[in-house]
mmCIF file of C-alpha atoms in Angstrom:
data_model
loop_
_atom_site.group_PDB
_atom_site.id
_atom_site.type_symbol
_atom_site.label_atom_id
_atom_site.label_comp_id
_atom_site.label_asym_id
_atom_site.label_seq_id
_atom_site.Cartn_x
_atom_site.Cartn_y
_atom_site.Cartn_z
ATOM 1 C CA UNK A 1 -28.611 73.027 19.632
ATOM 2 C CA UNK A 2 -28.558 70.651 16.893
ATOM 3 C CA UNK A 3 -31.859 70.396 14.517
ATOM 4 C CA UNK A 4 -33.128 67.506 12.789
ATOM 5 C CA UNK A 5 -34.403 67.337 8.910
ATOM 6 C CA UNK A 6 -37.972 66.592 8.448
ATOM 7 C CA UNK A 7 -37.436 63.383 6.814
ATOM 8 C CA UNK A 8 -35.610 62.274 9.905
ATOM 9 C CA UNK A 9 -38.233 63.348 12.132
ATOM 10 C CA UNK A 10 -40.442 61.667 9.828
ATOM 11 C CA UNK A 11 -38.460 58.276 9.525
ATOM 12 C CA UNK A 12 -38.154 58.257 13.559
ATOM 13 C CA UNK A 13 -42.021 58.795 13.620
ATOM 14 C CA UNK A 14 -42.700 56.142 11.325
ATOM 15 C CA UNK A 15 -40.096 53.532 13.336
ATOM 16 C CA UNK A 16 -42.184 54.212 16.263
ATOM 17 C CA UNK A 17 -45.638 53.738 14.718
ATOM 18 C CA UNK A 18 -44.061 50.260 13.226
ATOM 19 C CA UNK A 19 -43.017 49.353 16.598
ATOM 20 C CA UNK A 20 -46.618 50.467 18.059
ATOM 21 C CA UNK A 21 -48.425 48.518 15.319
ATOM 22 C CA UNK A 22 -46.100 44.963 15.872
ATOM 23 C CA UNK A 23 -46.685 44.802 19.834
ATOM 24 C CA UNK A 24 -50.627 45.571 19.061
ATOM 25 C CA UNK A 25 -50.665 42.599 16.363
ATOM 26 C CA UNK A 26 -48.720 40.413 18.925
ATOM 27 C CA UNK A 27 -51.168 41.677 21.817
ATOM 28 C CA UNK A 28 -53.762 40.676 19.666
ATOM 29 C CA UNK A 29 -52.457 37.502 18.462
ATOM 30 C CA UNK A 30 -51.560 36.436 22.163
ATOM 31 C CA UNK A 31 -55.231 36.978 23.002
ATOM 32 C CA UNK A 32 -56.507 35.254 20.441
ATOM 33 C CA UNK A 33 -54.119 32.064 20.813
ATOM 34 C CA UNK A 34 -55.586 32.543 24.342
ATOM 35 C CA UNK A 35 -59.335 32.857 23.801
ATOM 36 C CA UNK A 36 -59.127 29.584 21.705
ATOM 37 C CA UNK A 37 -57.997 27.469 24.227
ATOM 38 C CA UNK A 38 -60.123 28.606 26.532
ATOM 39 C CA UNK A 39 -62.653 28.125 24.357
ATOM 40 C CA UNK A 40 -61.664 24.488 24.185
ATOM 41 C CA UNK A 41 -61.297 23.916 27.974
ATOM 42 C CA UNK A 42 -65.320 23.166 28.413
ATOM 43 C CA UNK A 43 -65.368 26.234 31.319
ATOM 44 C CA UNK A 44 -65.480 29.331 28.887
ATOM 45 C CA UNK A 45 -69.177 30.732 29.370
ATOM 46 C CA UNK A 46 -68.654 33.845 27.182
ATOM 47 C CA UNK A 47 -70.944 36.829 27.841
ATOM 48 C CA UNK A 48 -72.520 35.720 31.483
ATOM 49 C CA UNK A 49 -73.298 38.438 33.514
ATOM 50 C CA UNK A 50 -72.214 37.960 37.385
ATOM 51 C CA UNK A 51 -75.814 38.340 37.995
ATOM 52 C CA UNK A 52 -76.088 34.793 35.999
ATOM 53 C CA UNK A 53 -72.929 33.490 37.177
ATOM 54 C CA UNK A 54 -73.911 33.649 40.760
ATOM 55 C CA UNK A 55 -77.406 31.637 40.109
ATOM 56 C CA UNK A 56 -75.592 29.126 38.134
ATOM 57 C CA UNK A 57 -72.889 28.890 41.053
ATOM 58 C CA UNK A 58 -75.205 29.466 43.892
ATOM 59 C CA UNK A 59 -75.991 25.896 44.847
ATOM 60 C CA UNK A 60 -72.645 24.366 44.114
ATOM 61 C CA UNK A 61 -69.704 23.622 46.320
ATOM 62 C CA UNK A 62 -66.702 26.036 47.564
ATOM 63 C CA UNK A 63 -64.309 26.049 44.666
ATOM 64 C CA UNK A 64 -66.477 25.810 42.140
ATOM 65 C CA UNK A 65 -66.098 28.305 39.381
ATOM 66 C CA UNK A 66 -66.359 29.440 35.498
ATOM 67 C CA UNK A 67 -64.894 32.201 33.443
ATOM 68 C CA UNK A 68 -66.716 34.475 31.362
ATOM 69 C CA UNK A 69 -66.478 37.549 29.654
ATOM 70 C CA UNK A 70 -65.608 40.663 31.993
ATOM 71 C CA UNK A 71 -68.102 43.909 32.331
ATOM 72 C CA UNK A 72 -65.707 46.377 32.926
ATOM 73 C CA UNK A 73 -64.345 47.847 29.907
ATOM 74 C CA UNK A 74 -60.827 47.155 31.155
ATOM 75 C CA UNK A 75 -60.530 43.578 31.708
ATOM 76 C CA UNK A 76 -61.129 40.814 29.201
ATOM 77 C CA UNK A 77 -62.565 38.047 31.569
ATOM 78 C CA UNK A 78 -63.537 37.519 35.227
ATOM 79 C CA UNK A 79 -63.201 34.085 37.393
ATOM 80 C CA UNK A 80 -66.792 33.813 39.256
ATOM 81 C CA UNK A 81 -66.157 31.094 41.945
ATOM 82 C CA UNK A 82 -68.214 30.319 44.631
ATOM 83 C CA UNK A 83 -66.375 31.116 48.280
ATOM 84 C CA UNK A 84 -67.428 30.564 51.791
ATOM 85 C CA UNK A 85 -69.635 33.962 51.164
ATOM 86 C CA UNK A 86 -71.141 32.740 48.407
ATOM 87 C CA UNK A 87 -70.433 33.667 44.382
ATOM 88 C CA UNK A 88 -67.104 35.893 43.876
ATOM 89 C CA UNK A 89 -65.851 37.561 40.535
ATOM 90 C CA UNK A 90 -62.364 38.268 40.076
ATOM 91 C CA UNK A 91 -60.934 39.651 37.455
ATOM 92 C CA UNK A 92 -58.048 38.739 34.850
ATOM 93 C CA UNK A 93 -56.024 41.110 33.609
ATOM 94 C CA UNK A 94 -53.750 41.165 30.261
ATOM 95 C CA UNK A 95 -50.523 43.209 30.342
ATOM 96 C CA UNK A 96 -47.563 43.114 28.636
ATOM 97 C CA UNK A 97 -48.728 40.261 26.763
ATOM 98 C CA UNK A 98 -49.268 37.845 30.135
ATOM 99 C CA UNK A 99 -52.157 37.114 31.920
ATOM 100 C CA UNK A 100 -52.659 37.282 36.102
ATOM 101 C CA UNK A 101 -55.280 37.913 38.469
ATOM 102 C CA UNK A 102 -56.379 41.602 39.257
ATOM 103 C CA UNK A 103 -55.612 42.344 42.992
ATOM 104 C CA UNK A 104 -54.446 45.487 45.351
ATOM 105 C CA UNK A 105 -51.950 47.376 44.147
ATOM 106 C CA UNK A 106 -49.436 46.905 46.482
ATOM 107 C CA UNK A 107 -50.080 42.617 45.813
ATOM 108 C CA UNK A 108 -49.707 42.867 41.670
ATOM 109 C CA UNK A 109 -45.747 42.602 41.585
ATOM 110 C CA UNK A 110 -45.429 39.162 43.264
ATOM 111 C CA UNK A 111 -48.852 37.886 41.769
ATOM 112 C CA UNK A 112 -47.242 35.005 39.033
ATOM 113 C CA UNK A 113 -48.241 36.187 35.422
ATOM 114 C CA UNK A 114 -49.272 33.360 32.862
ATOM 115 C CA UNK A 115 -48.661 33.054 28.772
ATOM 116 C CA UNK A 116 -52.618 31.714 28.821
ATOM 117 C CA UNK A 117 -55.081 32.045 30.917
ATOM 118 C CA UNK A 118 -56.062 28.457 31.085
ATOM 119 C CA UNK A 119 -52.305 28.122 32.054
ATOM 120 C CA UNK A 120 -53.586 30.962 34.986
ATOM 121 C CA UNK A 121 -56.012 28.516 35.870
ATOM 122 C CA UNK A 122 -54.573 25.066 35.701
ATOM 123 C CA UNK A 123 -51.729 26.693 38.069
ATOM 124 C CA UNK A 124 -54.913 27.897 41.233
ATOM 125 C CA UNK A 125 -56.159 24.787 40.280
ATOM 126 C CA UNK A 126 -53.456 22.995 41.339
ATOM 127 C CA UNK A 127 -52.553 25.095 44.243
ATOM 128 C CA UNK A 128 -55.458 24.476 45.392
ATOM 129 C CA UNK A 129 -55.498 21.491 45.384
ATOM 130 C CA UNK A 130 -52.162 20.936 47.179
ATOM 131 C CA UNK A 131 -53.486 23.665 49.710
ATOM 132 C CA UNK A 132 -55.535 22.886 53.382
ATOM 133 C CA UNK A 133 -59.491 22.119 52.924
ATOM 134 C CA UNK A 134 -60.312 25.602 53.108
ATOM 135 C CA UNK A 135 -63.141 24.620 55.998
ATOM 136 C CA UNK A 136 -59.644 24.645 58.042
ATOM 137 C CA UNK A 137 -57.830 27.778 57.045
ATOM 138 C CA UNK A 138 -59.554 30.971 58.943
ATOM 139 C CA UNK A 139 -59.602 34.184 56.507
ATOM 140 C CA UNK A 140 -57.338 36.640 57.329
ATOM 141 C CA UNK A 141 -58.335 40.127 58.253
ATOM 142 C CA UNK A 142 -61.783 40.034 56.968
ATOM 143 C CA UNK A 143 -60.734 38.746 53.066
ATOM 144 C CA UNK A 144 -62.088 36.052 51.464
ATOM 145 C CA UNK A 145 -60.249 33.062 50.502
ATOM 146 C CA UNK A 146 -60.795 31.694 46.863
ATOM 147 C CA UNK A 147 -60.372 28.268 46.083
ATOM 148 C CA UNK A 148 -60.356 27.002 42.549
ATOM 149 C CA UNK A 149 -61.533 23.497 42.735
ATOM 150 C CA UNK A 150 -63.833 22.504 39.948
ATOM 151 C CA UNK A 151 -65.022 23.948 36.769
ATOM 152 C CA UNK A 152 -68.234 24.044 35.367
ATOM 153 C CA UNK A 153 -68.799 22.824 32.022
ATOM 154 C CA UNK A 154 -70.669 24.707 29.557
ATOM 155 C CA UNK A 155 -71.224 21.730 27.662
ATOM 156 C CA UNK A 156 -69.614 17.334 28.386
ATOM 157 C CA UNK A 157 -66.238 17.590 27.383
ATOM 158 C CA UNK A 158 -65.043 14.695 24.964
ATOM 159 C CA UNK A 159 -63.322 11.840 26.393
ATOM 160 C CA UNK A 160 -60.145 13.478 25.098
ATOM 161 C CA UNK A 161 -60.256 16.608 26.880
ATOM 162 C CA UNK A 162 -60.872 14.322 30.240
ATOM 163 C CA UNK A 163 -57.594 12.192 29.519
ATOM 164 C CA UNK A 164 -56.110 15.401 29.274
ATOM 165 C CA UNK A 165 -57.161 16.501 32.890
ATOM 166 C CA UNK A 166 -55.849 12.676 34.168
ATOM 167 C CA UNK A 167 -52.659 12.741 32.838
ATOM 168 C CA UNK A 168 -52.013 16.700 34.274
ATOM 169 C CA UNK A 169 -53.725 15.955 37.676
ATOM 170 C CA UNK A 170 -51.139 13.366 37.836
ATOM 171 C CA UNK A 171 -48.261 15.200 36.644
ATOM 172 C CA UNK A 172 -46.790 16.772 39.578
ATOM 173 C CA UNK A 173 -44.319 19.530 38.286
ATOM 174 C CA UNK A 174 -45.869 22.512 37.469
ATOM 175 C CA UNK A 175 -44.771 24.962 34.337
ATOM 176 C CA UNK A 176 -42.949 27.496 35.998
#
């Protein structure tokens, strides 16, 4: 049995609080990096309940969507999109310092994770747009199928912001 001095114990407990207090000032960096290009995007509606989201989405096409702030405690935002069914929230969740869509357990580990979360969305934008009109895919097994197909804007983008969408819509590699 071998014992350790108090200052050791006390160096190896301060080590670990360092280490602790640098991944929550990255965490907290990444999110804010994050946040402020969302912010930016033009889709960002902050603090919308789904209750709102779903009357602003209601008479809109499949595939249209927003983001907003989450409810649950747990998550940061939620994707409201309208579906076949009508408005849908999804969630986004943070770990680890990526971003990716909240699903079933079992789905998580082969869900792609994303440094941003407009990074998150340019990538279901674009897969959905390389996908089948989603009038001709049946759901499977009772789900509902999500397609992310147009944002809308909290407020007209500048002309810079749409060149921006042009010259990605036409790019057609992917950051992977």
């Amino acid at each position: 049995m071998t014992f350790q001095s108090a200052d050791h114990t006390e160096s190896v407990e301060h080590e670990r609080t360092g280490v602790e207090s640098r991944v929550l000032d990255s965490d907290q960096s990444r999110i804010a990096a994050a946040m402020g290009e969302l912010k930016k995007s033009g889709w960002y509606w902050g603090n919308l309940t789904a209750g709102e989201a779903k009357e602003i989405l209601q008479n809109t096409s499949e595939g249209t969507f927003l983001i907003r702030n989450s409810s649950h405690s747990d998550y940061l935002l939620t994707i409201s999109v309208k579906t076949s069914l009508g408005p849908t929230n999804l969630r986004i969740e943070y770990r680890n310092g990526k971003f990716r869509l909240d699903s079933l357990v079992f789905v998580k580990p082969r869900l792609k994770q994303f440094d941003s979360v407009v990074g998150l969305i340019q990538y279901y934008v674009f897969l959905s747009g390389t996908s089948q009109n989603p009038e001709t895919v049946p759901p499977l097994n009772g789900t509902v199928q999500f397609w992310l197909r147009k944002p809308i804007y909290t407020s007209v983008p500048c002309l810079q912001h749409f060149c921006r969408i042009a010259i990605n819509q036409s790019t057609t590699k992917i950051q992977e």
